[in-house]
mmCIF file of C-alpha atoms in Angstrom:
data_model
loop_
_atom_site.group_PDB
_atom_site.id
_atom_site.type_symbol
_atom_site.label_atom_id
_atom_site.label_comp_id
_atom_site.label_asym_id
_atom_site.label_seq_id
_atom_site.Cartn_x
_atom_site.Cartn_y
_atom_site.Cartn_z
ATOM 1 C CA UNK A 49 114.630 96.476 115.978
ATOM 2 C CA UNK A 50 111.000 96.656 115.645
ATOM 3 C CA UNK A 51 111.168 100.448 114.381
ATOM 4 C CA UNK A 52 113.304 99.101 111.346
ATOM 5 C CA UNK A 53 110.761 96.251 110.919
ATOM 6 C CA UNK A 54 108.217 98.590 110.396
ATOM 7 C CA UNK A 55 110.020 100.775 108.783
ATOM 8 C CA UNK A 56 110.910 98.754 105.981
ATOM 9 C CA UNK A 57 106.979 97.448 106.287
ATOM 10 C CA UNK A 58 106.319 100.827 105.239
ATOM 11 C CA UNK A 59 108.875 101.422 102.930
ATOM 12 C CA UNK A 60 107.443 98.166 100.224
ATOM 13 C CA UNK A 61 103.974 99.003 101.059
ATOM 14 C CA UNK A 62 104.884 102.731 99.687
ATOM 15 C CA UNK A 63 106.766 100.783 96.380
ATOM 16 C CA UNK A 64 103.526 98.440 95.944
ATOM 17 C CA UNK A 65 101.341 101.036 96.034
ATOM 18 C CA UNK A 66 103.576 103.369 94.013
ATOM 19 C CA UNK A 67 103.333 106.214 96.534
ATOM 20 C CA UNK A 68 105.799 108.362 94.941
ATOM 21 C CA UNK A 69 105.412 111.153 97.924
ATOM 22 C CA UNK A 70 105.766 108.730 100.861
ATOM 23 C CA UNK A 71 108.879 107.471 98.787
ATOM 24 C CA UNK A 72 110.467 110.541 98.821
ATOM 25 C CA UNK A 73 109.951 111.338 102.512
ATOM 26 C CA UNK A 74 111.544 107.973 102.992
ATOM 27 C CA UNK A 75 114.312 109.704 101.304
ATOM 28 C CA UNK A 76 114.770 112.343 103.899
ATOM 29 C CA UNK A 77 114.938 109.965 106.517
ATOM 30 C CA UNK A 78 117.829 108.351 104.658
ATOM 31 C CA UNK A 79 119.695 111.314 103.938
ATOM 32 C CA UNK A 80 120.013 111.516 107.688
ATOM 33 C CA UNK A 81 120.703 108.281 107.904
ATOM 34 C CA UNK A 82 124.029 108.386 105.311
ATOM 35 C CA UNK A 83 125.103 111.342 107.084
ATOM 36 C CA UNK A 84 125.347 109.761 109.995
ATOM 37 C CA UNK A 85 126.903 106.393 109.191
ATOM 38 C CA UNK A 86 129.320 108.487 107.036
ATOM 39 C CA UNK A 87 127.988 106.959 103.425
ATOM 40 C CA UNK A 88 129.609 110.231 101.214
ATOM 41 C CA UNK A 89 127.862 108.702 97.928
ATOM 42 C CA UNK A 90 125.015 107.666 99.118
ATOM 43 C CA UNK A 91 124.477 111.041 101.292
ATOM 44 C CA UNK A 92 125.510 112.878 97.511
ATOM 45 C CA UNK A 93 122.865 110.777 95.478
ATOM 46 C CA UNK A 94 120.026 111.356 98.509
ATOM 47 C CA UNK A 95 120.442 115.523 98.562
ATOM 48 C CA UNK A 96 120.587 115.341 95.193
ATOM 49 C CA UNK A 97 117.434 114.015 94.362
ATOM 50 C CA UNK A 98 115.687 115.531 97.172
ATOM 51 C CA UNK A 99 117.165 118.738 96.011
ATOM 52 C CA UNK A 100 115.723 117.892 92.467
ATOM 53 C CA UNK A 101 112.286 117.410 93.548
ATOM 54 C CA UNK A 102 112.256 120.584 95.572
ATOM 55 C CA UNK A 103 112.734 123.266 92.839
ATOM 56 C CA UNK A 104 116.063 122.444 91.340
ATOM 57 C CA UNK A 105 114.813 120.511 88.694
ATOM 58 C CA UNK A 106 112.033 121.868 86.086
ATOM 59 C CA UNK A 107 108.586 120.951 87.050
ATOM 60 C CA UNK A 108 108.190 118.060 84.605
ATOM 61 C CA UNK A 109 111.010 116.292 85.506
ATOM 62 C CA UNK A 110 110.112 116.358 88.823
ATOM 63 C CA UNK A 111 106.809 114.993 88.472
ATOM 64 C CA UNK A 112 108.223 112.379 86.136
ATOM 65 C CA UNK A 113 110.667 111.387 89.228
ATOM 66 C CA UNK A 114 108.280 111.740 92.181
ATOM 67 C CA UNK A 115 105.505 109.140 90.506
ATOM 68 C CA UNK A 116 107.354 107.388 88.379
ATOM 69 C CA UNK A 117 109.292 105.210 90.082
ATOM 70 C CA UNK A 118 108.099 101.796 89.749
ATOM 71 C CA UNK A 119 106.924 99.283 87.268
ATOM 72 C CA UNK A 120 103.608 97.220 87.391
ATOM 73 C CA UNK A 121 104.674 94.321 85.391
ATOM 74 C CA UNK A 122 102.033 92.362 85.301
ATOM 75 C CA UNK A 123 99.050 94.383 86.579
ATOM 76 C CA UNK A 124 96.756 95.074 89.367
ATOM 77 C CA UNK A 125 96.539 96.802 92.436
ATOM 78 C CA UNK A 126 99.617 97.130 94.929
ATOM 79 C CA UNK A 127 101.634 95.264 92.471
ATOM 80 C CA UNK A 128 104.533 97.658 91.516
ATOM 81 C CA UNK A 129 107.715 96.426 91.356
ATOM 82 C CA UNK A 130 110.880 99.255 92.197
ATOM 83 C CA UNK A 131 112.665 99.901 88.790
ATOM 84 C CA UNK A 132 116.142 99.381 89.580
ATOM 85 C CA UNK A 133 114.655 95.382 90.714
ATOM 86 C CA UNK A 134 112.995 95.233 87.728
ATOM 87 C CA UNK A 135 115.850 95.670 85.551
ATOM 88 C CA UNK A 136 118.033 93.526 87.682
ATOM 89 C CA UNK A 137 115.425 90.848 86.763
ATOM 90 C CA UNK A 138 114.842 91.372 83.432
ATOM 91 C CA UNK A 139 119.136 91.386 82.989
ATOM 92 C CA UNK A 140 119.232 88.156 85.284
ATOM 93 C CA UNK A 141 116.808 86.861 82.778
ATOM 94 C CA UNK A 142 118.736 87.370 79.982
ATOM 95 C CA UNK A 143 122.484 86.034 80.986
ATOM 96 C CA UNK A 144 120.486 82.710 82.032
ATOM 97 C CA UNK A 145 119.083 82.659 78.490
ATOM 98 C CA UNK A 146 122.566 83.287 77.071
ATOM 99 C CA UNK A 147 124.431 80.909 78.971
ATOM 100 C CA UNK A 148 122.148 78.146 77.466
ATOM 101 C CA UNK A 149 124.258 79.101 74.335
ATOM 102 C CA UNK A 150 127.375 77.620 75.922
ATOM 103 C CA UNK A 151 129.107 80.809 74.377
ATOM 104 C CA UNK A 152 128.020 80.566 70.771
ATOM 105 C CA UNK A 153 126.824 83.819 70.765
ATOM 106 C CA UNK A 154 125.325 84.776 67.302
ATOM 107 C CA UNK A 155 123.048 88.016 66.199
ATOM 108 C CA UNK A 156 120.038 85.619 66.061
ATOM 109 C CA UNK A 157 120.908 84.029 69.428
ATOM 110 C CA UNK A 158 121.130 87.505 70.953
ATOM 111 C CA UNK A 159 117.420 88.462 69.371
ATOM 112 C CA UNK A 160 116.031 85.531 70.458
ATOM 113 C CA UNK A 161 116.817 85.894 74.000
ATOM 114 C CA UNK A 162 115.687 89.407 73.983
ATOM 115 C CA UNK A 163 112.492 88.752 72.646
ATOM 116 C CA UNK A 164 112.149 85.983 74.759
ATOM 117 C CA UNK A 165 112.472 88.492 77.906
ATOM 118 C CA UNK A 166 109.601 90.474 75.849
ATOM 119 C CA UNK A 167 106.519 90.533 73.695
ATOM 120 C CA UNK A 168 107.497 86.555 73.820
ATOM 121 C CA UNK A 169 107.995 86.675 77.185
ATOM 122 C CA UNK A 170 104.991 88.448 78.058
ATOM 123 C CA UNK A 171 103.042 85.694 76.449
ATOM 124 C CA UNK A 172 104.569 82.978 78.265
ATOM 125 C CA UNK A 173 104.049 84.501 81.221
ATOM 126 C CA UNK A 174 100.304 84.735 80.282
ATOM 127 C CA UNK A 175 100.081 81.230 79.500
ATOM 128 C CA UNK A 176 101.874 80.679 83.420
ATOM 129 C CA UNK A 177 99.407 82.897 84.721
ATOM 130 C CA UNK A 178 96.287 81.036 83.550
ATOM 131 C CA UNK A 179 97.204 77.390 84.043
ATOM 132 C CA UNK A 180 99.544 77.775 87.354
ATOM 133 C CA UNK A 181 99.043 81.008 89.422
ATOM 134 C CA UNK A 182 94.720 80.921 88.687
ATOM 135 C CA UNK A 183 94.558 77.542 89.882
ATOM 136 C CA UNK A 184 96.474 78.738 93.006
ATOM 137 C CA UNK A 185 94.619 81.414 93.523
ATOM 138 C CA UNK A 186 91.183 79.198 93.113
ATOM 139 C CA UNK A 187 92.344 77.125 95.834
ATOM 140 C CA UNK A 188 92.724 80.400 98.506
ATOM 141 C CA UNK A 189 89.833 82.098 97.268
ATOM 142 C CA UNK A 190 87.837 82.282 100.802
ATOM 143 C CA UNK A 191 90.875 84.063 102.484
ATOM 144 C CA UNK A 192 90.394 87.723 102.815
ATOM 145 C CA UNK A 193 92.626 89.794 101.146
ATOM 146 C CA UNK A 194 92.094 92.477 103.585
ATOM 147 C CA UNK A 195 94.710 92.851 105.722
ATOM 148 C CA UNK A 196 93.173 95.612 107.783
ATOM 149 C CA UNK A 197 92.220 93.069 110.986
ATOM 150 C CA UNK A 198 95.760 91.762 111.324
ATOM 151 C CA UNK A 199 96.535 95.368 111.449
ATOM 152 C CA UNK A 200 94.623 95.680 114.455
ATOM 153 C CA UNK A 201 95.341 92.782 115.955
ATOM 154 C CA UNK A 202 99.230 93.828 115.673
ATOM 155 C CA UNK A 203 98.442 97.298 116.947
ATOM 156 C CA UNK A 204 96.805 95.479 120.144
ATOM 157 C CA UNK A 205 99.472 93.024 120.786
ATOM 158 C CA UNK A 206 102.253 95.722 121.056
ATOM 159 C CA UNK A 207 99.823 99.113 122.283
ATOM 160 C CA UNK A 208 101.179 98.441 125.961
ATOM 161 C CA UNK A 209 104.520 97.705 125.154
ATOM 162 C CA UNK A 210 105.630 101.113 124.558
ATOM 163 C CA UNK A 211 107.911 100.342 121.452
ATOM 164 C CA UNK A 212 109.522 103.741 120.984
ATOM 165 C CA UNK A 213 110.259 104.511 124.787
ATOM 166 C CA UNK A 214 113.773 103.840 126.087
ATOM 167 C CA UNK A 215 113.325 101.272 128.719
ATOM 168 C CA UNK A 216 117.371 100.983 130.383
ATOM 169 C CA UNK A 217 118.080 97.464 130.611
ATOM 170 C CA UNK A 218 115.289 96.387 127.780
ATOM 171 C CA UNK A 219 116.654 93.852 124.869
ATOM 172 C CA UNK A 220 115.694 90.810 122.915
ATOM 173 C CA UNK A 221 117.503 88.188 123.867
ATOM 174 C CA UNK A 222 118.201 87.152 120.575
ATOM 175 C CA UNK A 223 120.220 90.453 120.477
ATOM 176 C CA UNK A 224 121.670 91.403 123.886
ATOM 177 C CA UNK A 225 124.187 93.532 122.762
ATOM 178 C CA UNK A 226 122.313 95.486 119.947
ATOM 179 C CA UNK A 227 121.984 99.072 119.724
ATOM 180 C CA UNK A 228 120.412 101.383 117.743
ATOM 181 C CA UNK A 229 119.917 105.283 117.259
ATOM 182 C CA UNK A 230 119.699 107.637 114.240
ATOM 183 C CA UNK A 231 120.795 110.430 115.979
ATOM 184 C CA UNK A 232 123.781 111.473 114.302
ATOM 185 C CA UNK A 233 127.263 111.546 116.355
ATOM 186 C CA UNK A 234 128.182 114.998 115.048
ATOM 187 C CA UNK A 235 124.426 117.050 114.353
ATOM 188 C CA UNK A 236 125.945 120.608 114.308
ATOM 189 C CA UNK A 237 128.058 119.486 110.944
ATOM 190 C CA UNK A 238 124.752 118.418 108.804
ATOM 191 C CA UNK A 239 123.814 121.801 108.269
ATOM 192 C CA UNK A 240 126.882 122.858 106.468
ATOM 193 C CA UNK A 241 127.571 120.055 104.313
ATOM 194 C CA UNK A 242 123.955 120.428 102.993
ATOM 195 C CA UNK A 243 125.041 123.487 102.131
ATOM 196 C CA UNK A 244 128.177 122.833 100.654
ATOM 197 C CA UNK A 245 126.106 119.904 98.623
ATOM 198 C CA UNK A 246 123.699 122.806 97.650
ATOM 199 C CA UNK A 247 125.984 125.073 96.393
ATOM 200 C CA UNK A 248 127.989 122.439 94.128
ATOM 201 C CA UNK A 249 124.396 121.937 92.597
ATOM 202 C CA UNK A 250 123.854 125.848 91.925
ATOM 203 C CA UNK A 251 127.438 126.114 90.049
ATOM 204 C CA UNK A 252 126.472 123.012 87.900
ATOM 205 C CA UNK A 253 123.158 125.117 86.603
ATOM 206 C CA UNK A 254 125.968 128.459 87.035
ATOM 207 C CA UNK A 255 123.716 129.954 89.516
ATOM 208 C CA UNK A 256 125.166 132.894 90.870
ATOM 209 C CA UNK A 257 124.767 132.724 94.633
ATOM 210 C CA UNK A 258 124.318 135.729 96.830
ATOM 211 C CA UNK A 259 126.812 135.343 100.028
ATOM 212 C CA UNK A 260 124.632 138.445 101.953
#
């Protein structure tokens, strides 16, 4: 339990930062993850863009898809947003305008909402930013923003408890009967359906594969 708390710790921390690379290797760790809790689409989508970013893809489009992966909507450091959450958003955003037109749709109600959700938007958000979020901010201006000492602190608290040692008979009793492991069931199959995954790739670019 704690190694998936940290894990997904790690996981924003790579998304606010917009660490494309430690995104990706949180990728691999996924792709065994699928394969072992038997998620065919989502183990498809993970090889494939792992296999994209690895030499299938040309080197452009695999920059583009390494570091560009997020959105900083509204600026500064360790503020990126992931882009698939940013479009859920921005589409939330605009239904909730539209309903307000109790189904009178028009071409003119339909601009107006988008714009709304943009240039408009932007400004209004500006405006939010300076009279609300500043004055928040003013008020927690002594705190640090360095998070580096509770980093420490955490790393002392749990040092001697030897998180990532199997200790028979350890559990939380919040969660007596939980269990976890990402050690697939079936390892000696992962090998071939990578490359059976690999070689459905090659025929899409009509790669001619060399069986020797």
């Amino acid at each position: 339990m704690a190694w998936l708390g940290l894990n997904l710790s790690c996981r924003r921390d790579a998304v606010r930062e917009a660490d494309g690379n430690a995104m990706i290797t949180h990728w691999k760790l996924d792709l065994v993850h699928f394969f072992a809790s038997k998620h065919p689409k989502y183990l498809i989508l993970a090889h494939r863009l792992l296999a994209s970013v690895h030499g299938w893809l040309p080197e452009k489009l695999r920059e583009d898809i390494i570091h560009n992966r997020t959105v900083n909507y509204g600026g500064g450091i360790g503020r990126n947003l992931p882009m698939d959450f940013m479009n859920e958003i921005l589409n939330r955003l605009f239904k909730e305008l539209l309903s307000c037109a109790k189904g009178q749709y028009t071409n003119a109600t339909i601009q107006r909402c988008s714009q709304i959700i943009g240039p408009l938007g932007e400004a209004l958000d500006t405006v939010f930013d300076s009279q609300v979020v500043e004055n928040e901010l003013y008020r927690h201006r002594r705190r640090s923003g360095n998070r580096d000492e509770n980093v420490k602190q955490l790393i002392s608290f749990l040092q001697n408890v030897k998180l990532f040692a199997f200790t028979v008979g350890r559990n939380h009793k919040a969660f007596p009967d939980f269990q976890f492991s990402e050690n697939p069931r079936n390892p000696g199959q992962f090998q071939p359906k990578m490359i059976q995954l690999s070689k459905k790739l090659d025929k899409r670019r009509r790669v001619i594969l060399n069986d020797d």
